[in-house]
């Protein structure tokens, strides 16, 4: 990486709390440590979450992974998917294509299980970053600035929220309380805690005001590989529903993916039993013997596997749309700031890119984090907008409207391999993904000329209990 641009200032705030240890949080922790920050990551789960579905690393995210030195790790852990096929009610393959066409990948783009990427990032940061598992933030209180300023980004007006929580814009730091750990003070707090972000709720208000539902729900889970899949994904379509089973390289289990259209539903996102009931209702009768709705006979077994899976996931296809991603010394990253929903296939890549940009801008801005937050948004907004548009398109395309539309799709896929213009069609399929994945030009942020080894005990901040 080149040394163009301003050098990190010695007065940079040094203590940062990141909420969330999935992808965005550890990626940001990696870069911040390199810039000399002392980083703490708090995660609600009792240990690193290693489940989840396969995720794509495309375009700018590939470049970020290379700059982090983890691209080879990603390539070694690649899902190595070979083919994708649509199946009929009997499970017979009726249309088969290369997996890259299904996923819109090109060049060095790759695919990895979310849990494998989480392990890679955690392995690169665990020696240098403090991790607090099994805990969560309960309150955030900004510390008033002790110096007057006329800057619009550093006002000292105190605001009281409806829940009684008081904040001060342009503060010198943030006091944080936790469910279990003793209260602590940090220079900056970053919410990298996903679609249902606690930091966003505490600092910006209820989630409902930022969510746009895309009209569908998705569930993912591990299941026995009774189909004998080998780096292959099988799809079965019904009106308003999509079923997928796949296996990736090196994993003896398979994964199930169920998608269904629905208006926004009311349920507890932390209660899997409520979510399983909604999933059962959406796929009731599908694949059962003598079912009038028909459907792949694997579906009942998939629903049973979902009930038994330790990595069961269920959520809406939803966008997070916000006018701003920062408030005082609190800033949002990844899905917490701008979730593009799984329909975009870009959430993980956006998390890696956002972490790189936010860390670089913080290092360059030194003692003016509010300026860094502004530049971070300036760099990311266009990229986010393109990916949100992609999500809106594909959330609709993932599920067909009618059996007639499904039959037409199957016909087109069956004849595609025999068409002389098949490569042009494959390129067209990938165009939308590639445009979104490359919709940002990465800056070359300055990196200190020092090894990014474990921080010494003397360099770490101390806190009063």
Coordinates of C-alpha atoms in Angstrom, one line a residue, residues 63-441:
X63 CA -8.8 -6.0 -3.1
X64 CA -9.4 -5.3 0.6
X65 CA -8.8 -9.0 1.4
X66 CA -5.5 -8.8 -0.5
X67 CA -4.4 -5.7 1.4
X68 CA -5.3 -7.4 4.7
X69 CA -3.2 -10.5 3.7
X70 CA -6.2 -12.9 4.0
X71 CA -7.0 -13.4 0.3
X72 CA -5.0 -16.7 0.2
X73 CA -6.7 -17.8 3.4
X74 CA -10.1 -17.2 1.7
X75 CA -9.0 -19.0 -1.4
X76 CA -7.9 -22.0 0.6
X77 CA -11.2 -22.1 2.4
X78 CA -13.2 -21.6 -0.8
X79 CA -16.5 -23.4 -1.1
X80 CA -15.3 -24.5 -4.6
X81 CA -18.8 -24.8 -5.8
X82 CA -18.9 -26.6 -9.2
X83 CA -22.5 -26.6 -10.4
X84 CA -26.0 -25.4 -9.7
X85 CA -29.1 -27.2 -10.9
X86 CA -32.9 -26.8 -10.7
X87 CA -34.8 -30.0 -9.7
X88 CA -38.4 -31.0 -10.1
X89 CA -40.7 -32.5 -7.5
X90 CA -38.9 -35.9 -7.8
X91 CA -35.5 -34.3 -7.3
X92 CA -34.5 -34.9 -10.9
X93 CA -32.1 -32.3 -12.3
X94 CA -33.8 -30.5 -15.1
X95 CA -31.3 -27.7 -15.8
X96 CA -27.6 -27.5 -14.8
X97 CA -25.2 -24.7 -15.1
X98 CA -21.7 -23.8 -13.7
X99 CA -22.0 -22.4 -10.2
X100 CA -20.2 -19.1 -11.1
X101 CA -23.1 -18.2 -13.4
X102 CA -25.6 -18.6 -10.6
X103 CA -23.5 -16.4 -8.3
X104 CA -22.3 -13.8 -10.7
X105 CA -18.6 -14.2 -10.0
X106 CA -15.8 -13.2 -12.2
X107 CA -12.0 -12.9 -12.2
X108 CA -10.6 -13.4 -8.6
X109 CA -14.0 -13.3 -7.0
X110 CA -14.5 -16.2 -4.6
X111 CA -17.0 -17.7 -2.2
X112 CA -16.5 -18.8 1.4
X113 CA -18.7 -20.0 4.3
X114 CA -19.4 -17.1 6.6
X115 CA -18.1 -19.1 9.6
X116 CA -14.8 -19.8 7.9
X117 CA -14.3 -16.1 7.2
X118 CA -15.1 -15.3 10.8
X119 CA -12.5 -17.8 12.0
X120 CA -9.9 -16.2 9.6
X121 CA -10.5 -12.7 10.9
X122 CA -10.6 -13.8 14.5
X123 CA -7.3 -15.7 14.1
X124 CA -5.7 -12.5 12.7
X125 CA -6.8 -10.3 15.6
X126 CA -7.2 -12.4 18.7
X127 CA -3.6 -11.8 19.9
X128 CA -3.8 -8.0 19.5
X129 CA -7.5 -7.2 20.3
X130 CA -9.4 -7.7 23.5
X131 CA -12.5 -9.8 23.0
X132 CA -15.4 -9.9 25.4
X133 CA -17.7 -12.8 24.6
X134 CA -21.0 -13.4 26.2
X135 CA -21.7 -9.7 26.9
X136 CA -23.5 -6.8 25.4
X137 CA -23.7 -3.0 25.7
X138 CA -26.6 -1.7 27.8
X139 CA -26.1 2.1 27.6
X140 CA -24.0 4.6 25.8
X141 CA -23.4 8.1 27.3
X142 CA -21.2 10.6 25.6
X143 CA -18.9 12.8 27.6
X144 CA -19.3 16.6 27.1
X145 CA -16.6 18.5 25.3
X146 CA -14.5 20.6 27.7
X147 CA -13.7 23.1 24.9
X148 CA -16.0 25.4 23.0
X149 CA -16.2 25.2 19.3
X150 CA -18.3 26.7 16.5
X151 CA -18.0 23.6 14.3
X152 CA -21.4 22.2 13.3
X153 CA -19.9 18.7 13.7
X154 CA -18.9 19.3 17.3
X155 CA -21.8 21.1 19.1
X156 CA -22.2 20.7 22.8
X157 CA -26.0 20.6 22.9
X158 CA -27.3 17.9 25.2
X159 CA -30.2 15.8 23.9
X160 CA -32.5 13.6 25.9
X161 CA -34.0 10.5 24.3
X162 CA -37.4 9.0 25.0
X163 CA -35.8 6.2 27.1
X164 CA -34.1 8.7 29.3
X165 CA -30.7 8.2 27.8
X166 CA -28.7 11.5 27.5
X167 CA -26.1 12.1 24.9
X168 CA -23.9 15.1 24.0
X169 CA -22.9 15.7 20.4
X170 CA -19.2 16.4 19.8
X171 CA -18.2 14.7 23.1
X172 CA -14.7 13.8 24.1
X173 CA -15.5 10.2 24.6
X174 CA -18.2 7.6 25.5
X175 CA -19.1 6.0 28.8
X176 CA -20.4 2.5 28.2
X177 CA -22.2 0.0 30.5
X178 CA -22.4 -3.7 29.9
X179 CA -24.7 -6.5 30.9
X180 CA -21.8 -8.2 32.8
X181 CA -18.5 -6.3 32.6
X182 CA -17.8 -3.2 34.7
X183 CA -18.5 0.2 33.1
X184 CA -15.7 1.6 30.9
X185 CA -14.8 4.7 29.0
X186 CA -13.7 4.7 25.3
X187 CA -12.7 7.4 22.8
X188 CA -15.0 5.9 20.1
X189 CA -17.8 3.3 19.9
X190 CA -18.5 1.4 16.7
X191 CA -21.7 -0.5 16.1
X192 CA -20.8 -3.5 13.9
X193 CA -23.6 -5.6 15.4
X194 CA -25.8 -6.3 12.4
X195 CA -29.3 -5.7 11.2
X196 CA -30.7 -5.7 14.7
X197 CA -27.9 -3.5 16.1
X198 CA -28.0 -2.6 19.8
X199 CA -25.7 0.3 19.3
X200 CA -27.9 1.8 16.6
X201 CA -30.9 1.5 18.9
X202 CA -29.1 3.2 21.8
X203 CA -27.6 6.0 19.8
X204 CA -30.1 6.6 17.0
X205 CA -33.5 5.2 18.1
X206 CA -35.8 2.2 17.4
X207 CA -34.9 -0.1 14.5
X208 CA -38.3 0.3 12.9
X209 CA -37.6 3.8 11.6
X210 CA -34.7 2.6 9.5
X211 CA -35.9 -0.7 8.1
X212 CA -37.3 -1.2 4.6
X213 CA -38.8 -4.7 4.1
X214 CA -38.2 -6.2 0.6
X215 CA -41.1 -8.6 0.8
X216 CA -39.4 -11.9 1.6
X217 CA -37.9 -14.0 4.4
X218 CA -34.9 -16.3 4.4
X219 CA -33.7 -19.2 6.6
X220 CA -30.4 -21.0 6.5
X221 CA -29.2 -24.0 8.5
X222 CA -27.0 -27.1 8.5
X223 CA -28.5 -30.5 7.5
X224 CA -27.4 -34.1 6.9
X225 CA -26.0 -34.6 3.4
X226 CA -28.5 -37.3 2.6
X227 CA -28.5 -36.2 -1.0
X228 CA -24.8 -36.9 -1.4
X229 CA -24.0 -33.5 -2.8
X230 CA -20.4 -32.6 -3.7
X231 CA -19.8 -28.9 -4.2
X232 CA -23.2 -28.6 -5.9
X233 CA -26.3 -26.6 -5.1
X234 CA -29.8 -27.7 -6.0
X235 CA -32.7 -25.3 -6.4
X236 CA -36.4 -26.0 -6.4
X237 CA -38.9 -23.2 -7.2
X238 CA -42.5 -22.8 -6.3
X239 CA -44.6 -19.7 -6.7
X240 CA -43.5 -17.3 -4.0
X241 CA -41.0 -19.8 -2.6
X242 CA -37.4 -21.0 -3.3
X243 CA -35.7 -24.1 -1.8
X244 CA -32.0 -24.7 -2.0
X245 CA -29.7 -27.4 -0.7
X246 CA -25.9 -27.4 -1.2
X247 CA -22.6 -28.7 0.0
X248 CA -19.2 -27.0 0.0
X249 CA -15.7 -28.3 -0.1
X250 CA -14.5 -30.0 3.0
X251 CA -17.8 -30.0 4.8
X252 CA -19.4 -33.4 5.4
X253 CA -22.8 -31.7 6.1
X254 CA -25.0 -29.9 3.7
X255 CA -26.8 -26.5 4.1
X256 CA -30.4 -25.7 3.6
X257 CA -31.8 -22.4 2.4
X258 CA -35.5 -21.6 2.4
X259 CA -37.0 -18.3 1.0
X260 CA -40.6 -17.2 0.9
X261 CA -42.5 -14.1 0.1
X262 CA -44.4 -12.4 2.8
X263 CA -45.4 -8.9 4.1
X264 CA -43.5 -7.9 7.2
X265 CA -44.2 -10.3 10.0
X266 CA -44.2 -9.7 13.8
X267 CA -41.9 -12.0 15.8
X268 CA -39.0 -11.9 18.2
X269 CA -35.8 -12.1 16.3
X270 CA -34.1 -13.8 19.2
X271 CA -36.8 -16.5 19.6
X272 CA -36.0 -19.4 17.2
X273 CA -39.2 -21.2 18.1
X274 CA -41.3 -18.4 16.8
X275 CA -39.2 -18.3 13.6
X276 CA -39.5 -22.0 13.1
X277 CA -43.3 -21.8 13.4
X278 CA -43.3 -19.1 10.6
X279 CA -41.1 -21.3 8.4
X280 CA -43.4 -24.3 8.9
X281 CA -46.4 -22.2 8.0
X282 CA -44.8 -20.9 4.9
X283 CA -43.9 -24.4 3.6
X284 CA -46.8 -26.3 5.0
X285 CA -47.6 -29.3 2.8
X286 CA -44.8 -28.7 0.3
X287 CA -43.2 -32.0 -0.7
X288 CA -45.6 -34.1 1.4
X289 CA -47.1 -37.3 -0.1
X290 CA -50.3 -36.6 -2.0
X291 CA -49.9 -32.9 -1.4
X292 CA -52.1 -30.8 -3.7
X293 CA -49.4 -28.1 -3.8
X294 CA -46.7 -30.6 -4.9
X295 CA -43.1 -29.6 -4.3
X296 CA -39.8 -31.3 -3.8
X297 CA -40.0 -34.3 -1.4
X298 CA -36.8 -33.1 0.4
X299 CA -38.6 -30.1 1.9
X300 CA -40.2 -31.9 5.0
X301 CA -36.7 -33.3 5.8
X302 CA -35.3 -29.8 5.5
X303 CA -37.8 -28.4 7.9
X304 CA -37.0 -31.1 10.4
X305 CA -33.3 -30.4 10.0
X306 CA -33.9 -26.7 10.7
X307 CA -35.5 -27.6 14.0
X308 CA -32.4 -29.6 15.0
X309 CA -29.7 -27.3 13.6
X310 CA -27.4 -25.5 16.1
X311 CA -26.8 -22.7 13.5
X312 CA -30.4 -22.0 12.5
X313 CA -30.8 -18.6 11.0
X314 CA -34.1 -16.7 10.1
X315 CA -34.6 -13.1 9.2
X316 CA -36.3 -10.8 6.8
X317 CA -34.9 -9.5 3.5
X318 CA -34.5 -6.0 4.7
X319 CA -32.5 -2.9 4.0
X320 CA -31.3 -0.5 6.6
X321 CA -31.6 3.1 5.3
X322 CA -30.2 6.0 7.4
X323 CA -29.5 9.7 6.8
X324 CA -26.3 9.5 8.8
X325 CA -24.2 6.7 10.3
X326 CA -22.6 8.6 13.1
X327 CA -23.6 10.6 16.2
X328 CA -20.9 12.3 18.2
X329 CA -18.3 9.6 19.0
X330 CA -20.5 6.7 17.9
X331 CA -20.5 5.3 14.4
X332 CA -22.1 2.4 12.6
X333 CA -20.5 -0.1 10.3
X334 CA -21.7 -2.9 8.0
X335 CA -25.2 -4.2 8.3
X336 CA -25.8 -2.0 11.3
X337 CA -25.4 1.1 9.1
X338 CA -26.6 -0.1 5.7
X339 CA -27.7 -3.7 5.6
X340 CA -28.2 -4.7 1.9
X341 CA -30.1 -7.9 2.8
X342 CA -29.0 -11.4 1.7
X343 CA -30.7 -10.7 -1.7
X344 CA -27.7 -8.5 -2.7
X345 CA -25.1 -11.1 -2.1
X346 CA -22.9 -8.2 -1.1
X347 CA -23.3 -7.8 2.7
X348 CA -20.0 -9.5 3.6
X349 CA -18.0 -7.6 0.9
X350 CA -19.5 -4.3 2.0
X351 CA -18.5 -5.1 5.6
X352 CA -14.9 -5.7 4.6
X353 CA -14.8 -2.6 2.4
X354 CA -16.5 -0.4 5.0
X355 CA -14.0 -1.5 7.7
X356 CA -11.1 -0.6 5.5
X357 CA -12.5 2.8 4.7
X358 CA -13.6 3.7 8.3
X359 CA -10.2 2.7 9.8
X360 CA -8.3 4.6 7.1
X361 CA -10.3 7.8 7.6
X362 CA -9.9 7.6 11.4
X363 CA -6.2 7.2 11.1
X364 CA -5.9 10.1 8.7
X365 CA -8.2 12.4 10.7
X366 CA -6.3 12.0 14.0
X367 CA -8.0 14.0 16.8
X368 CA -11.0 14.9 14.6
X369 CA -13.1 11.6 14.4
X370 CA -16.2 13.5 13.4
X371 CA -14.4 14.6 10.2
X372 CA -13.3 11.0 9.6
X373 CA -16.9 9.8 10.0
X374 CA -18.0 12.4 7.4
X375 CA -15.4 11.3 4.9
X376 CA -16.2 7.6 5.6
X377 CA -19.8 8.3 4.6
X378 CA -18.8 10.3 1.5
X379 CA -16.6 7.4 0.3
X380 CA -19.3 4.7 1.0
X381 CA -22.7 6.3 0.1
X382 CA -22.6 5.7 -3.6
X383 CA -21.4 2.1 -3.1
X384 CA -24.2 1.4 -0.7
X385 CA -26.8 3.0 -3.0
X386 CA -25.9 0.7 -5.9
X387 CA -25.9 -2.4 -3.7
X388 CA -29.3 -1.4 -2.2
X389 CA -30.7 -1.2 -5.7
X390 CA -29.3 -4.6 -6.5
X391 CA -31.0 -6.1 -3.4
X392 CA -34.3 -4.6 -4.4
X393 CA -34.1 -6.2 -7.8
X394 CA -33.0 -9.7 -6.7
X395 CA -35.3 -10.0 -3.7
X396 CA -38.1 -10.0 -6.3
X397 CA -36.2 -12.2 -8.8
X398 CA -35.4 -14.9 -6.2
X399 CA -39.0 -16.1 -6.1
X400 CA -41.1 -16.6 -9.1
X401 CA -44.7 -15.4 -9.4
X402 CA -46.3 -18.4 -11.1
X403 CA -45.6 -22.0 -12.2
X404 CA -45.7 -20.7 -15.8
X405 CA -42.8 -18.4 -15.0
X406 CA -40.9 -21.2 -13.3
X407 CA -41.3 -23.5 -16.4
X408 CA -40.0 -20.7 -18.6
X409 CA -36.9 -20.2 -16.4
X410 CA -36.3 -24.0 -16.5
X411 CA -36.5 -24.0 -20.3
X412 CA -34.1 -21.1 -20.7
X413 CA -31.6 -22.8 -18.4
X414 CA -31.9 -26.1 -20.2
X415 CA -31.1 -24.6 -23.6
X416 CA -28.5 -22.1 -22.5
X417 CA -25.5 -24.5 -22.6
X418 CA -26.2 -25.3 -26.2
X419 CA -26.5 -21.7 -27.4
X420 CA -23.7 -20.1 -29.3
X421 CA -24.3 -16.9 -27.3
X422 CA -24.2 -18.6 -23.9
X423 CA -21.1 -16.6 -22.8
X424 CA -22.8 -13.4 -23.5
X425 CA -25.8 -14.5 -21.4
X426 CA -23.5 -15.5 -18.6
X427 CA -21.8 -12.1 -18.8
X428 CA -25.1 -10.4 -18.6
X429 CA -26.1 -12.4 -15.5
X430 CA -22.9 -11.3 -13.8
X431 CA -23.1 -7.6 -14.9
X432 CA -25.4 -6.4 -12.1
X433 CA -23.3 -8.1 -9.4
X434 CA -20.0 -6.9 -10.8
X435 CA -21.3 -3.3 -11.2
X436 CA -22.3 -3.3 -7.5
X437 CA -19.1 -5.0 -6.3
X438 CA -16.9 -2.5 -8.0
X439 CA -18.9 0.6 -7.2
X440 CA -16.2 2.2 -5.1
X441 CA -12.6 3.2 -5.8

